[in-house]
PDB file of C-alpha atoms in Angstrom:
ATOM      1  CA  UNK A 149     110.751  99.863 195.644  1.00  0.00           C
ATOM      2  CA  UNK A 150     109.438 103.174 196.955  1.00  0.00           C
ATOM      3  CA  UNK A 151     112.926 104.142 198.199  1.00  0.00           C
ATOM      4  CA  UNK A 152     112.872 106.674 201.040  1.00  0.00           C
ATOM      5  CA  UNK A 153     109.510 108.177 201.855  1.00  0.00           C
ATOM      6  CA  UNK A 154     108.798 111.121 204.133  1.00  0.00           C
ATOM      7  CA  UNK A 155     105.570 112.440 205.565  1.00  0.00           C
ATOM      8  CA  UNK A 156     104.227 115.037 205.733  1.00  0.00           C
ATOM      9  CA  UNK A 157     105.498 117.096 202.780  1.00  0.00           C
ATOM     10  CA  UNK A 158     104.553 120.377 204.434  1.00  0.00           C
ATOM     11  CA  UNK A 159     103.722 121.310 207.997  1.00  0.00           C
ATOM     12  CA  UNK A 160     102.963 124.518 209.864  1.00  0.00           C
ATOM     13  CA  UNK A 161     103.338 124.488 213.634  1.00  0.00           C
ATOM     14  CA  UNK A 162     102.913 127.004 216.391  1.00  0.00           C
ATOM     15  CA  UNK A 163     105.712 127.595 218.839  1.00  0.00           C
ATOM     16  CA  UNK A 164     105.615 124.977 221.589  1.00  0.00           C
ATOM     17  CA  UNK A 165     103.754 122.354 219.618  1.00  0.00           C
ATOM     18  CA  UNK A 166     105.229 118.905 219.153  1.00  0.00           C
ATOM     19  CA  UNK A 167     105.154 116.690 216.111  1.00  0.00           C
ATOM     20  CA  UNK A 168     106.784 113.684 214.497  1.00  0.00           C
ATOM     21  CA  UNK A 169     108.287 113.647 211.029  1.00  0.00           C
ATOM     22  CA  UNK A 170     108.002 110.201 209.525  1.00  0.00           C
ATOM     23  CA  UNK A 171     110.670 108.455 207.455  1.00  0.00           C
ATOM     24  CA  UNK A 172     110.533 104.976 206.005  1.00  0.00           C
ATOM     25  CA  UNK A 173     112.717 102.986 203.587  1.00  0.00           C
ATOM     26  CA  UNK A 174     112.119  99.673 201.891  1.00  0.00           C
ATOM     27  CA  UNK A 175     115.686  98.904 200.802  1.00  0.00           C
ATOM     28  CA  UNK A 176     116.728  97.078 203.996  1.00  0.00           C
ATOM     29  CA  UNK A 177     119.376  99.724 204.642  1.00  0.00           C
ATOM     30  CA  UNK A 178     121.167  99.680 207.967  1.00  0.00           C
ATOM     31  CA  UNK A 179     122.066 103.347 208.044  1.00  0.00           C
ATOM     32  CA  UNK A 180     119.481 106.108 208.343  1.00  0.00           C
ATOM     33  CA  UNK A 181     119.909 109.770 209.115  1.00  0.00           C
ATOM     34  CA  UNK A 182     118.085 113.061 209.457  1.00  0.00           C
ATOM     35  CA  UNK A 183     119.391 116.348 208.077  1.00  0.00           C
ATOM     36  CA  UNK A 184     118.091 119.852 208.106  1.00  0.00           C
ATOM     37  CA  UNK A 185     118.793 122.216 205.241  1.00  0.00           C
ATOM     38  CA  UNK A 186     118.890 125.954 205.739  1.00  0.00           C
ATOM     39  CA  UNK A 187     119.993 128.617 203.214  1.00  0.00           C
ATOM     40  CA  UNK A 188     123.771 128.971 203.173  1.00  0.00           C
ATOM     41  CA  UNK A 189     124.228 126.252 205.783  1.00  0.00           C
ATOM     42  CA  UNK A 190     124.110 123.177 203.596  1.00  0.00           C
ATOM     43  CA  UNK A 191     122.969 119.876 205.059  1.00  0.00           C
ATOM     44  CA  UNK A 192     123.462 119.550 208.803  1.00  0.00           C
ATOM     45  CA  UNK A 193     123.146 116.177 210.467  1.00  0.00           C
ATOM     46  CA  UNK A 194     120.625 116.012 213.305  1.00  0.00           C
ATOM     47  CA  UNK A 195     120.642 112.334 214.326  1.00  0.00           C
ATOM     48  CA  UNK A 196     121.657 109.098 212.695  1.00  0.00           C
ATOM     49  CA  UNK A 197     121.317 105.371 213.228  1.00  0.00           C
ATOM     50  CA  UNK A 198     123.518 102.458 212.140  1.00  0.00           C
ATOM     51  CA  UNK A 199     120.862  99.856 212.845  1.00  0.00           C
ATOM     52  CA  UNK A 200     117.691  99.070 214.750  1.00  0.00           C
ATOM     53  CA  UNK A 201     118.037 100.094 218.375  1.00  0.00           C
ATOM     54  CA  UNK A 202     121.167 102.191 217.754  1.00  0.00           C
ATOM     55  CA  UNK A 203     121.062 105.971 217.396  1.00  0.00           C
ATOM     56  CA  UNK A 204     123.562 108.767 217.839  1.00  0.00           C
ATOM     57  CA  UNK A 205     123.641 112.535 217.720  1.00  0.00           C
ATOM     58  CA  UNK A 206     124.825 114.557 214.782  1.00  0.00           C
ATOM     59  CA  UNK A 207     125.949 118.168 214.854  1.00  0.00           C
ATOM     60  CA  UNK A 208     122.593 119.843 215.634  1.00  0.00           C
ATOM     61  CA  UNK A 209     120.605 117.427 217.855  1.00  0.00           C
ATOM     62  CA  UNK A 210     119.114 119.864 220.363  1.00  0.00           C
ATOM     63  CA  UNK A 211     115.312 119.966 220.308  1.00  0.00           C
ATOM     64  CA  UNK A 212     114.990 116.690 218.418  1.00  0.00           C
ATOM     65  CA  UNK A 213     114.553 113.054 219.437  1.00  0.00           C
ATOM     66  CA  UNK A 214     114.800 109.884 217.400  1.00  0.00           C
ATOM     67  CA  UNK A 215     114.269 106.171 217.858  1.00  0.00           C
ATOM     68  CA  UNK A 216     114.881 103.174 215.611  1.00  0.00           C
ATOM     69  CA  UNK A 217     112.661 100.287 216.599  1.00  0.00           C
ATOM     70  CA  UNK A 218     112.691  98.704 213.123  1.00  0.00           C
ATOM     71  CA  UNK A 219     115.090  98.707 210.182  1.00  0.00           C
ATOM     72  CA  UNK A 220     112.495 100.428 208.007  1.00  0.00           C
ATOM     73  CA  UNK A 221     111.413 103.399 210.127  1.00  0.00           C
ATOM     74  CA  UNK A 222     113.284 106.324 211.629  1.00  0.00           C
ATOM     75  CA  UNK A 223     110.923 109.010 212.974  1.00  0.00           C
ATOM     76  CA  UNK A 224     112.145 112.440 214.063  1.00  0.00           C
ATOM     77  CA  UNK A 225     110.327 114.074 216.969  1.00  0.00           C
ATOM     78  CA  UNK A 226     110.230 117.783 217.660  1.00  0.00           C
ATOM     79  CA  UNK A 227     109.577 118.077 221.350  1.00  0.00           C
ATOM     80  CA  UNK A 228     108.581 121.749 221.572  1.00  0.00           C
ATOM     81  CA  UNK A 229     108.803 123.511 218.240  1.00  0.00           C
ATOM     82  CA  UNK A 230     110.666 126.810 217.993  1.00  0.00           C
ATOM     83  CA  UNK A 231     110.881 129.267 215.066  1.00  0.00           C
ATOM     84  CA  UNK A 232     114.589 128.322 214.742  1.00  0.00           C
ATOM     85  CA  UNK A 233     113.432 124.872 213.660  1.00  0.00           C
ATOM     86  CA  UNK A 234     111.837 126.275 210.530  1.00  0.00           C
ATOM     87  CA  UNK A 235     113.704 124.368 207.849  1.00  0.00           C
ATOM     88  CA  UNK A 236     113.560 121.647 205.248  1.00  0.00           C
ATOM     89  CA  UNK A 237     114.178 118.217 206.734  1.00  0.00           C
ATOM     90  CA  UNK A 238     115.630 115.333 204.755  1.00  0.00           C
ATOM     91  CA  UNK A 239     115.827 111.692 205.723  1.00  0.00           C
ATOM     92  CA  UNK A 240     118.437 109.470 204.082  1.00  0.00           C
ATOM     93  CA  UNK A 241     119.419 105.808 204.138  1.00  0.00           C
ATOM     94  CA  UNK A 242     122.214 103.558 202.920  1.00  0.00           C
ATOM     95  CA  UNK A 243     124.088 100.354 203.638  1.00  0.00           C
ATOM     96  CA  UNK A 244     126.869 100.858 206.131  1.00  0.00           C
ATOM     97  CA  UNK A 245     129.524  98.438 205.025  1.00  0.00           C
ATOM     98  CA  UNK A 246     129.435  98.863 201.273  1.00  0.00           C
ATOM     99  CA  UNK A 247     132.270 101.242 200.637  1.00  0.00           C
ATOM    100  CA  UNK A 248     130.787 103.082 197.712  1.00  0.00           C
ATOM    101  CA  UNK A 249     127.158 102.749 198.647  1.00  0.00           C
ATOM    102  CA  UNK A 250     125.254 105.942 198.025  1.00  0.00           C
ATOM    103  CA  UNK A 251     122.967 107.595 200.498  1.00  0.00           C
ATOM    104  CA  UNK A 252     119.431 107.851 199.186  1.00  0.00           C
ATOM    105  CA  UNK A 253     117.514 110.939 200.235  1.00  0.00           C
ATOM    106  CA  UNK A 254     113.805 111.329 200.674  1.00  0.00           C
ATOM    107  CA  UNK A 255     111.876 114.226 199.077  1.00  0.00           C
ATOM    108  CA  UNK A 256     111.959 116.341 202.222  1.00  0.00           C
ATOM    109  CA  UNK A 257     109.519 117.835 204.722  1.00  0.00           C
ATOM    110  CA  UNK A 258     109.124 121.600 204.722  1.00  0.00           C
ATOM    111  CA  UNK A 259     108.411 122.846 208.233  1.00  0.00           C
ATOM    112  CA  UNK A 260     107.331 126.340 209.231  1.00  0.00           C
ATOM    113  CA  UNK A 261     107.173 127.196 212.927  1.00  0.00           C
ATOM    114  CA  UNK A 262     105.267 130.370 213.731  1.00  0.00           C
TER     115      UNK A 262
ATOM    116  CA  UNK B 298     133.635 122.898 213.134  1.00  0.00           C
ATOM    117  CA  UNK B 299     133.115 122.533 209.407  1.00  0.00           C
ATOM    118  CA  UNK B 300     134.652 119.197 208.412  1.00  0.00           C
ATOM    119  CA  UNK B 301     134.358 119.878 204.690  1.00  0.00           C
ATOM    120  CA  UNK B 302     134.763 123.384 203.298  1.00  0.00           C
ATOM    121  CA  UNK B 303     133.205 124.150 199.915  1.00  0.00           C
ATOM    122  CA  UNK B 304     133.601 127.093 197.571  1.00  0.00           C
ATOM    123  CA  UNK B 305     132.258 129.108 195.914  1.00  0.00           C
ATOM    124  CA  UNK B 306     128.862 129.567 197.503  1.00  0.00           C
ATOM    125  CA  UNK B 307     127.385 130.516 194.139  1.00  0.00           C
ATOM    126  CA  UNK B 308     128.577 130.224 190.563  1.00  0.00           C
ATOM    127  CA  UNK B 309     127.274 131.622 187.303  1.00  0.00           C
ATOM    128  CA  UNK B 310     128.534 130.091 184.068  1.00  0.00           C
ATOM    129  CA  UNK B 311     127.683 130.595 180.416  1.00  0.00           C
ATOM    130  CA  UNK B 312     126.265 127.667 178.508  1.00  0.00           C
ATOM    131  CA  UNK B 313     129.123 125.596 177.135  1.00  0.00           C
ATOM    132  CA  UNK B 314     131.539 126.801 179.777  1.00  0.00           C
ATOM    133  CA  UNK B 315     133.331 124.867 182.518  1.00  0.00           C
ATOM    134  CA  UNK B 316     131.961 124.921 186.067  1.00  0.00           C
ATOM    135  CA  UNK B 317     134.452 124.241 188.850  1.00  0.00           C
ATOM    136  CA  UNK B 318     133.548 123.691 192.491  1.00  0.00           C
ATOM    137  CA  UNK B 319     136.182 123.112 195.133  1.00  0.00           C
ATOM    138  CA  UNK B 320     136.211 121.327 198.471  1.00  0.00           C
ATOM    139  CA  UNK B 321     138.812 120.869 201.191  1.00  0.00           C
ATOM    140  CA  UNK B 322     138.965 118.668 204.258  1.00  0.00           C
ATOM    141  CA  UNK B 323     141.239 118.087 207.252  1.00  0.00           C
ATOM    142  CA  UNK B 324     140.361 114.640 208.555  1.00  0.00           C
ATOM    143  CA  UNK B 325     142.709 112.101 206.956  1.00  0.00           C
ATOM    144  CA  UNK B 326     140.341 109.295 208.045  1.00  0.00           C
ATOM    145  CA  UNK B 327     137.960 110.320 205.246  1.00  0.00           C
ATOM    146  CA  UNK B 328     138.207 107.814 202.427  1.00  0.00           C
ATOM    147  CA  UNK B 329     135.127 108.282 200.279  1.00  0.00           C
ATOM    148  CA  UNK B 330     134.195 111.553 198.604  1.00  0.00           C
ATOM    149  CA  UNK B 331     130.821 111.846 196.851  1.00  0.00           C
ATOM    150  CA  UNK B 332     129.200 114.788 195.138  1.00  0.00           C
ATOM    151  CA  UNK B 333     125.460 115.296 195.364  1.00  0.00           C
ATOM    152  CA  UNK B 334     123.220 117.306 193.049  1.00  0.00           C
ATOM    153  CA  UNK B 335     120.006 118.875 194.256  1.00  0.00           C
ATOM    154  CA  UNK B 336     117.282 120.446 192.154  1.00  0.00           C
ATOM    155  CA  UNK B 337     114.787 122.875 193.740  1.00  0.00           C
ATOM    156  CA  UNK B 338     112.138 121.088 195.765  1.00  0.00           C
ATOM    157  CA  UNK B 339     113.933 117.754 195.606  1.00  0.00           C
ATOM    158  CA  UNK B 340     116.227 115.759 197.838  1.00  0.00           C
ATOM    159  CA  UNK B 341     119.953 115.524 196.996  1.00  0.00           C
ATOM    160  CA  UNK B 342     120.975 112.709 194.668  1.00  0.00           C
ATOM    161  CA  UNK B 343     124.390 111.144 194.158  1.00  0.00           C
ATOM    162  CA  UNK B 344     126.139 112.535 191.081  1.00  0.00           C
ATOM    163  CA  UNK B 345     129.637 111.055 191.177  1.00  0.00           C
ATOM    164  CA  UNK B 346     132.063 109.806 193.823  1.00  0.00           C
ATOM    165  CA  UNK B 347     135.760 109.030 194.226  1.00  0.00           C
ATOM    166  CA  UNK B 348     138.058 107.072 196.507  1.00  0.00           C
ATOM    167  CA  UNK B 349     141.475 108.545 197.402  1.00  0.00           C
ATOM    168  CA  UNK B 350     143.379 105.800 195.614  1.00  0.00           C
ATOM    169  CA  UNK B 351     142.725 107.555 192.282  1.00  0.00           C
ATOM    170  CA  UNK B 352     143.384 111.150 191.299  1.00  0.00           C
ATOM    171  CA  UNK B 353     140.546 111.568 188.833  1.00  0.00           C
ATOM    172  CA  UNK B 354     137.211 110.070 187.951  1.00  0.00           C
ATOM    173  CA  UNK B 355     135.142 110.985 184.936  1.00  0.00           C
ATOM    174  CA  UNK B 356     131.534 110.238 184.154  1.00  0.00           C
ATOM    175  CA  UNK B 357     130.275 111.941 181.032  1.00  0.00           C
ATOM    176  CA  UNK B 358     130.647 115.702 181.446  1.00  0.00           C
ATOM    177  CA  UNK B 359     131.367 115.405 185.179  1.00  0.00           C
ATOM    178  CA  UNK B 360     134.887 114.903 186.536  1.00  0.00           C
ATOM    179  CA  UNK B 361     136.224 114.729 190.082  1.00  0.00           C
ATOM    180  CA  UNK B 362     139.837 115.719 190.597  1.00  0.00           C
ATOM    181  CA  UNK B 363     141.377 114.559 193.858  1.00  0.00           C
ATOM    182  CA  UNK B 364     144.588 115.800 195.491  1.00  0.00           C
ATOM    183  CA  UNK B 365     145.309 113.628 198.517  1.00  0.00           C
ATOM    184  CA  UNK B 366     148.405 115.522 199.675  1.00  0.00           C
ATOM    185  CA  UNK B 367     146.560 118.847 199.602  1.00  0.00           C
ATOM    186  CA  UNK B 368     143.375 117.281 201.020  1.00  0.00           C
ATOM    187  CA  UNK B 369     141.331 118.881 198.286  1.00  0.00           C
ATOM    188  CA  UNK B 370     138.922 117.664 195.656  1.00  0.00           C
ATOM    189  CA  UNK B 371     136.939 119.411 193.003  1.00  0.00           C
ATOM    190  CA  UNK B 372     134.047 118.891 190.610  1.00  0.00           C
ATOM    191  CA  UNK B 373     134.408 119.960 187.005  1.00  0.00           C
ATOM    192  CA  UNK B 374     131.361 120.193 184.768  1.00  0.00           C
ATOM    193  CA  UNK B 375     132.385 120.409 181.135  1.00  0.00           C
ATOM    194  CA  UNK B 376     130.141 121.978 178.486  1.00  0.00           C
ATOM    195  CA  UNK B 377     127.805 123.243 181.205  1.00  0.00           C
ATOM    196  CA  UNK B 378     124.113 123.227 180.270  1.00  0.00           C
ATOM    197  CA  UNK B 379     121.098 125.107 181.689  1.00  0.00           C
ATOM    198  CA  UNK B 380     119.816 121.744 182.941  1.00  0.00           C
ATOM    199  CA  UNK B 381     122.885 121.562 185.199  1.00  0.00           C
ATOM    200  CA  UNK B 382     121.581 124.527 187.182  1.00  0.00           C
ATOM    201  CA  UNK B 383     121.234 123.111 190.688  1.00  0.00           C
ATOM    202  CA  UNK B 384     122.880 123.099 194.091  1.00  0.00           C
ATOM    203  CA  UNK B 385     125.932 120.890 194.396  1.00  0.00           C
ATOM    204  CA  UNK B 386     127.226 119.450 197.638  1.00  0.00           C
ATOM    205  CA  UNK B 387     130.548 117.806 198.220  1.00  0.00           C
ATOM    206  CA  UNK B 388     130.802 115.334 201.065  1.00  0.00           C
ATOM    207  CA  UNK B 389     133.229 113.021 202.809  1.00  0.00           C
ATOM    208  CA  UNK B 390     132.708 109.796 204.665  1.00  0.00           C
ATOM    209  CA  UNK B 391     134.704 108.071 207.354  1.00  0.00           C
ATOM    210  CA  UNK B 392     134.498 104.357 206.638  1.00  0.00           C
ATOM    211  CA  UNK B 393     135.788 103.292 210.034  1.00  0.00           C
ATOM    212  CA  UNK B 394     135.423 103.945 213.710  1.00  0.00           C
ATOM    213  CA  UNK B 395     132.501 105.215 215.709  1.00  0.00           C
ATOM    214  CA  UNK B 396     131.186 107.424 212.887  1.00  0.00           C
ATOM    215  CA  UNK B 397     130.906 104.540 210.448  1.00  0.00           C
ATOM    216  CA  UNK B 398     128.780 105.517 207.481  1.00  0.00           C
ATOM    217  CA  UNK B 399     128.328 109.147 208.453  1.00  0.00           C
ATOM    218  CA  UNK B 400     128.569 111.745 205.653  1.00  0.00           C
ATOM    219  CA  UNK B 401     130.001 115.200 206.280  1.00  0.00           C
ATOM    220  CA  UNK B 402     128.675 117.763 203.807  1.00  0.00           C
ATOM    221  CA  UNK B 403     130.016 121.029 202.485  1.00  0.00           C
ATOM    222  CA  UNK B 404     127.652 124.005 202.558  1.00  0.00           C
ATOM    223  CA  UNK B 405     126.751 123.761 198.916  1.00  0.00           C
ATOM    224  CA  UNK B 406     127.277 125.696 195.697  1.00  0.00           C
ATOM    225  CA  UNK B 407     124.353 127.108 193.774  1.00  0.00           C
ATOM    226  CA  UNK B 408     125.193 126.795 190.079  1.00  0.00           C
ATOM    227  CA  UNK B 409     123.357 128.818 187.450  1.00  0.00           C
ATOM    228  CA  UNK B 410     124.087 128.158 183.798  1.00  0.00           C
ATOM    229  CA  UNK B 411     122.899 130.943 181.498  1.00  0.00           C
ATOM    230  CA  UNK B 412     121.699 129.927 178.012  1.00  0.00           C
TER     231      UNK B 412
END
């Protein structure tokens, strides 16, 4: 199993550009989520999904869109990039109903918005 | 509103010493409390976790202490080693309701263990 994969690893955008961060998992996990990590702020949840076709907002959803058309994929779209979206983005997945199931994190995408 | 509060923000410990990181929460619906370890340039990885029906869980040099009445839990790293230098996140999960499966993270503690 590849686990959770994210592409790209690095990206530089100009303000106003749009892009999609890709996330895929091959563990048949129901639950997938996107976090952003900023110094001193920890991991903040952007959007999450408890299954294909079901998504919900986390604590910092503004400026981001998600969709979940398949169990495996959970792309994160930046609609119009802003310097405040410079961050490291992590995708994670897990089973929902296994009480002690761990969340598996991808390696991250480092995004710089100029 | 920070659902899980973590302290300290940074911690420096001598090799062989004990590292202690504390977390507190308010939501009594939380019933699963994992700790994640993150090395630079990597994603977080599960280190150890506890359910509130026990007061302590130990795995090797890592121990979680849980105080349900105080709504606090802590990570103890015994005989701390330079290889333990990393960022540690506590988290809590609500196993029920509309936020099923969602993890709430503390802001992290950067641990440095000096040789």
